[in-house]
Amino acid sequence: KHRFGKIKSFPKDDPSKAPHFTAFMSYKAGMSHIVRDVDRPGSKLHKKEVAESVSIVETPPMVVVGFVGYVETPRGLRALTSVWAGHLSEEVKRRFYKTWHKSKKKAFTKYQ
């Protein structure tokens, strides 16, 4: 089990478009099954019910706290700079500490 979701692939970038979301975090929460009618003329199963497995995907709300600028190099994209939001909530800052209750809570205090 993973604590954080993982984006496995990104779509190709189109430089003519404005900056936008290219991926969304989601988690596979489990599996279930459904019963549906098949509407495929010519098939043996036409107008019959079949049971199929389905994945349940959970997509919790995302909060944007910054973005990363990339530059193209001969070996691929390289992170050029990161820009963080001006005001980060306490629940975001907690994610940067392993033991929040014992820490001095100094994350992002010197960031301009």
JSON list of C-alpha atoms in Angstrom, two decimals:
[
{"chain": "A", "resi": 1, "resn": "LYS", "atom": "CA", "xyz": [0.00, 0.00, 0.00]},
{"chain": "A", "resi": 2, "resn": "HIS", "atom": "CA", "xyz": [1.19, 3.48, -0.84]},
{"chain": "A", "resi": 3, "resn": "ARG", "atom": "CA", "xyz": [0.60, 6.55, 1.27]},
{"chain": "A", "resi": 4, "resn": "PHE", "atom": "CA", "xyz": [0.52, 8.88, -1.73]},
{"chain": "A", "resi": 5, "resn": "GLY", "atom": "CA", "xyz": [-0.89, 8.42, -5.22]},
{"chain": "A", "resi": 6, "resn": "LYS", "atom": "CA", "xyz": [1.39, 8.34, -8.22]},
{"chain": "A", "resi": 7, "resn": "ILE", "atom": "CA", "xyz": [0.96, 9.81, -11.68]},
{"chain": "A", "resi": 8, "resn": "LYS", "atom": "CA", "xyz": [2.30, 7.18, -14.06]},
{"chain": "A", "resi": 9, "resn": "SER", "atom": "CA", "xyz": [2.29, 9.13, -17.32]},
{"chain": "A", "resi": 10, "resn": "PHE", "atom": "CA", "xyz": [1.67, 12.63, -18.59]},
{"chain": "A", "resi": 11, "resn": "PRO", "atom": "CA", "xyz": [0.17, 13.65, -21.94]},
{"chain": "A", "resi": 12, "resn": "LYS", "atom": "CA", "xyz": [2.34, 15.34, -24.58]},
{"chain": "A", "resi": 13, "resn": "ASP", "atom": "CA", "xyz": [2.78, 19.04, -23.91]},
{"chain": "A", "resi": 14, "resn": "ASP", "atom": "CA", "xyz": [1.39, 21.58, -26.40]},
{"chain": "A", "resi": 15, "resn": "PRO", "atom": "CA", "xyz": [3.36, 24.84, -25.97]},
{"chain": "A", "resi": 16, "resn": "SER", "atom": "CA", "xyz": [0.70, 26.86, -27.82]},
{"chain": "A", "resi": 17, "resn": "LYS", "atom": "CA", "xyz": [-1.81, 26.29, -25.02]},
{"chain": "A", "resi": 18, "resn": "ALA", "atom": "CA", "xyz": [-1.90, 28.17, -21.71]},
{"chain": "A", "resi": 19, "resn": "PRO", "atom": "CA", "xyz": [-0.62, 26.38, -18.54]},
{"chain": "A", "resi": 20, "resn": "HIS", "atom": "CA", "xyz": [-3.18, 23.86, -17.33]},
{"chain": "A", "resi": 21, "resn": "PHE", "atom": "CA", "xyz": [-3.60, 20.63, -15.35]},
{"chain": "A", "resi": 22, "resn": "THR", "atom": "CA", "xyz": [-2.08, 17.67, -17.15]},
{"chain": "A", "resi": 23, "resn": "ALA", "atom": "CA", "xyz": [-2.89, 14.95, -14.61]},
{"chain": "A", "resi": 24, "resn": "PHE", "atom": "CA", "xyz": [-5.05, 14.26, -11.58]},
{"chain": "A", "resi": 25, "resn": "MET", "atom": "CA", "xyz": [-4.19, 12.13, -8.57]},
{"chain": "A", "resi": 26, "resn": "SER", "atom": "CA", "xyz": [-6.38, 9.11, -7.93]},
{"chain": "A", "resi": 27, "resn": "TYR", "atom": "CA", "xyz": [-6.22, 5.89, -5.95]},
{"chain": "A", "resi": 28, "resn": "LYS", "atom": "CA", "xyz": [-7.54, 2.45, -6.74]},
{"chain": "A", "resi": 29, "resn": "ALA", "atom": "CA", "xyz": [-9.84, 1.89, -3.79]},
{"chain": "A", "resi": 30, "resn": "GLY", "atom": "CA", "xyz": [-11.02, -1.59, -4.70]},
{"chain": "A", "resi": 31, "resn": "MET", "atom": "CA", "xyz": [-12.99, -3.69, -7.14]},
{"chain": "A", "resi": 32, "resn": "SER", "atom": "CA", "xyz": [-16.60, -4.70, -7.55]},
{"chain": "A", "resi": 33, "resn": "HIS", "atom": "CA", "xyz": [-18.85, -6.17, -10.22]},
{"chain": "A", "resi": 34, "resn": "ILE", "atom": "CA", "xyz": [-21.79, -4.97, -12.27]},
{"chain": "A", "resi": 35, "resn": "VAL", "atom": "CA", "xyz": [-24.48, -6.69, -14.31]},
{"chain": "A", "resi": 36, "resn": "ARG", "atom": "CA", "xyz": [-25.21, -5.02, -17.65]},
{"chain": "A", "resi": 37, "resn": "ASP", "atom": "CA", "xyz": [-27.11, -5.72, -20.85]},
{"chain": "A", "resi": 38, "resn": "VAL", "atom": "CA", "xyz": [-24.93, -6.31, -23.92]},
{"chain": "A", "resi": 39, "resn": "ASP", "atom": "CA", "xyz": [-26.05, -4.29, -26.96]},
{"chain": "A", "resi": 40, "resn": "ARG", "atom": "CA", "xyz": [-23.92, -5.83, -29.70]},
{"chain": "A", "resi": 41, "resn": "PRO", "atom": "CA", "xyz": [-25.92, -7.05, -32.74]},
{"chain": "A", "resi": 42, "resn": "GLY", "atom": "CA", "xyz": [-24.50, -10.27, -34.20]},
{"chain": "A", "resi": 43, "resn": "SER", "atom": "CA", "xyz": [-23.02, -11.41, -30.91]},
{"chain": "A", "resi": 44, "resn": "LYS", "atom": "CA", "xyz": [-24.18, -14.47, -28.97]},
{"chain": "A", "resi": 45, "resn": "LEU", "atom": "CA", "xyz": [-24.63, -12.22, -25.96]},
{"chain": "A", "resi": 46, "resn": "HIS", "atom": "CA", "xyz": [-26.82, -9.62, -27.73]},
{"chain": "A", "resi": 47, "resn": "LYS", "atom": "CA", "xyz": [-29.65, -8.48, -25.38]},
{"chain": "A", "resi": 48, "resn": "LYS", "atom": "CA", "xyz": [-28.37, -10.70, -22.58]},
{"chain": "A", "resi": 49, "resn": "GLU", "atom": "CA", "xyz": [-27.04, -9.79, -19.14]},
{"chain": "A", "resi": 50, "resn": "VAL", "atom": "CA", "xyz": [-23.35, -10.27, -18.35]},
{"chain": "A", "resi": 51, "resn": "ALA", "atom": "CA", "xyz": [-21.41, -9.73, -15.11]},
{"chain": "A", "resi": 52, "resn": "GLU", "atom": "CA", "xyz": [-18.25, -7.66, -15.44]},
{"chain": "A", "resi": 53, "resn": "SER", "atom": "CA", "xyz": [-15.59, -6.55, -12.99]},
{"chain": "A", "resi": 54, "resn": "VAL", "atom": "CA", "xyz": [-15.04, -2.83, -12.38]},
{"chain": "A", "resi": 55, "resn": "SER", "atom": "CA", "xyz": [-12.37, -0.85, -10.56]},
{"chain": "A", "resi": 56, "resn": "ILE", "atom": "CA", "xyz": [-13.39, 1.72, -7.96]},
{"chain": "A", "resi": 57, "resn": "VAL", "atom": "CA", "xyz": [-11.19, 4.80, -8.27]},
{"chain": "A", "resi": 58, "resn": "GLU", "atom": "CA", "xyz": [-11.15, 7.41, -5.52]},
{"chain": "A", "resi": 59, "resn": "THR", "atom": "CA", "xyz": [-10.15, 10.98, -6.39]},
{"chain": "A", "resi": 60, "resn": "PRO", "atom": "CA", "xyz": [-9.81, 13.11, -3.26]},
{"chain": "A", "resi": 61, "resn": "PRO", "atom": "CA", "xyz": [-9.88, 16.91, -3.63]},
{"chain": "A", "resi": 62, "resn": "MET", "atom": "CA", "xyz": [-6.58, 18.43, -4.75]},
{"chain": "A", "resi": 63, "resn": "VAL", "atom": "CA", "xyz": [-5.11, 21.72, -3.52]},
{"chain": "A", "resi": 64, "resn": "VAL", "atom": "CA", "xyz": [-2.53, 23.51, -5.66]},
{"chain": "A", "resi": 65, "resn": "VAL", "atom": "CA", "xyz": [0.36, 24.71, -3.50]},
{"chain": "A", "resi": 66, "resn": "GLY", "atom": "CA", "xyz": [2.82, 25.57, -6.28]},
{"chain": "A", "resi": 67, "resn": "PHE", "atom": "CA", "xyz": [4.17, 24.61, -9.65]},
{"chain": "A", "resi": 68, "resn": "VAL", "atom": "CA", "xyz": [7.46, 23.59, -11.25]},
{"chain": "A", "resi": 69, "resn": "GLY", "atom": "CA", "xyz": [8.98, 25.16, -14.35]},
{"chain": "A", "resi": 70, "resn": "TYR", "atom": "CA", "xyz": [10.89, 22.84, -16.69]},
{"chain": "A", "resi": 71, "resn": "VAL", "atom": "CA", "xyz": [13.53, 23.50, -19.35]},
{"chain": "A", "resi": 72, "resn": "GLU", "atom": "CA", "xyz": [14.25, 21.18, -22.26]},
{"chain": "A", "resi": 73, "resn": "THR", "atom": "CA", "xyz": [17.77, 19.72, -22.40]},
{"chain": "A", "resi": 74, "resn": "PRO", "atom": "CA", "xyz": [19.32, 17.19, -24.81]},
{"chain": "A", "resi": 75, "resn": "ARG", "atom": "CA", "xyz": [18.62, 14.48, -22.20]},
{"chain": "A", "resi": 76, "resn": "GLY", "atom": "CA", "xyz": [14.99, 15.48, -21.64]},
{"chain": "A", "resi": 77, "resn": "LEU", "atom": "CA", "xyz": [13.16, 17.85, -19.33]},
{"chain": "A", "resi": 78, "resn": "ARG", "atom": "CA", "xyz": [14.93, 19.25, -16.26]},
{"chain": "A", "resi": 79, "resn": "ALA", "atom": "CA", "xyz": [13.31, 21.13, -13.37]},
{"chain": "A", "resi": 80, "resn": "LEU", "atom": "CA", "xyz": [14.32, 24.78, -13.61]},
{"chain": "A", "resi": 81, "resn": "THR", "atom": "CA", "xyz": [12.54, 26.32, -10.63]},
{"chain": "A", "resi": 82, "resn": "SER", "atom": "CA", "xyz": [9.70, 25.75, -8.18]},
{"chain": "A", "resi": 83, "resn": "VAL", "atom": "CA", "xyz": [7.19, 28.41, -7.18]},
{"chain": "A", "resi": 84, "resn": "TRP", "atom": "CA", "xyz": [5.19, 27.93, -3.98]},
{"chain": "A", "resi": 85, "resn": "ALA", "atom": "CA", "xyz": [1.96, 29.67, -2.99]},
{"chain": "A", "resi": 86, "resn": "GLY", "atom": "CA", "xyz": [2.27, 32.79, -0.83]},
{"chain": "A", "resi": 87, "resn": "HIS", "atom": "CA", "xyz": [0.13, 31.41, 2.00]},
{"chain": "A", "resi": 88, "resn": "LEU", "atom": "CA", "xyz": [0.15, 27.69, 2.83]},
{"chain": "A", "resi": 89, "resn": "SER", "atom": "CA", "xyz": [-2.35, 26.27, 5.29]},
{"chain": "A", "resi": 90, "resn": "GLU", "atom": "CA", "xyz": [-1.23, 24.34, 8.35]},
{"chain": "A", "resi": 91, "resn": "GLU", "atom": "CA", "xyz": [-2.53, 21.06, 6.95]},
{"chain": "A", "resi": 92, "resn": "VAL", "atom": "CA", "xyz": [-0.24, 21.46, 3.92]},
{"chain": "A", "resi": 93, "resn": "LYS", "atom": "CA", "xyz": [2.78, 22.23, 6.11]},
{"chain": "A", "resi": 94, "resn": "ARG", "atom": "CA", "xyz": [2.08, 19.13, 8.23]},
{"chain": "A", "resi": 95, "resn": "ARG", "atom": "CA", "xyz": [2.79, 16.96, 5.16]},
{"chain": "A", "resi": 96, "resn": "PHE", "atom": "CA", "xyz": [6.44, 18.09, 5.18]},
{"chain": "A", "resi": 97, "resn": "TYR", "atom": "CA", "xyz": [7.10, 16.75, 8.69]},
{"chain": "A", "resi": 98, "resn": "LYS", "atom": "CA", "xyz": [7.30, 13.20, 9.97]},
{"chain": "A", "resi": 99, "resn": "THR", "atom": "CA", "xyz": [6.52, 14.23, 13.57]},
{"chain": "A", "resi": 100, "resn": "TRP", "atom": "CA", "xyz": [4.59, 17.50, 13.45]},
{"chain": "A", "resi": 101, "resn": "HIS", "atom": "CA", "xyz": [3.95, 17.68, 17.20]},
{"chain": "A", "resi": 102, "resn": "LYS", "atom": "CA", "xyz": [7.69, 17.63, 18.04]},
{"chain": "A", "resi": 103, "resn": "SER", "atom": "CA", "xyz": [8.85, 19.94, 15.23]},
{"chain": "A", "resi": 104, "resn": "LYS", "atom": "CA", "xyz": [9.56, 23.66, 15.40]},
{"chain": "A", "resi": 105, "resn": "LYS", "atom": "CA", "xyz": [7.18, 24.27, 12.47]},
{"chain": "A", "resi": 106, "resn": "LYS", "atom": "CA", "xyz": [9.67, 26.36, 10.51]},
{"chain": "A", "resi": 107, "resn": "ALA", "atom": "CA", "xyz": [8.82, 25.10, 7.00]},
{"chain": "A", "resi": 108, "resn": "PHE", "atom": "CA", "xyz": [8.28, 27.94, 4.49]},
{"chain": "A", "resi": 109, "resn": "THR", "atom": "CA", "xyz": [8.94, 30.69, 7.06]},
{"chain": "A", "resi": 110, "resn": "LYS", "atom": "CA", "xyz": [11.91, 32.08, 5.06]},
{"chain": "A", "resi": 111, "resn": "TYR", "atom": "CA", "xyz": [10.45, 31.49, 1.59]},
{"chain": "A", "resi": 112, "resn": "GLN", "atom": "CA", "xyz": [9.91, 34.73, -0.34]}
]
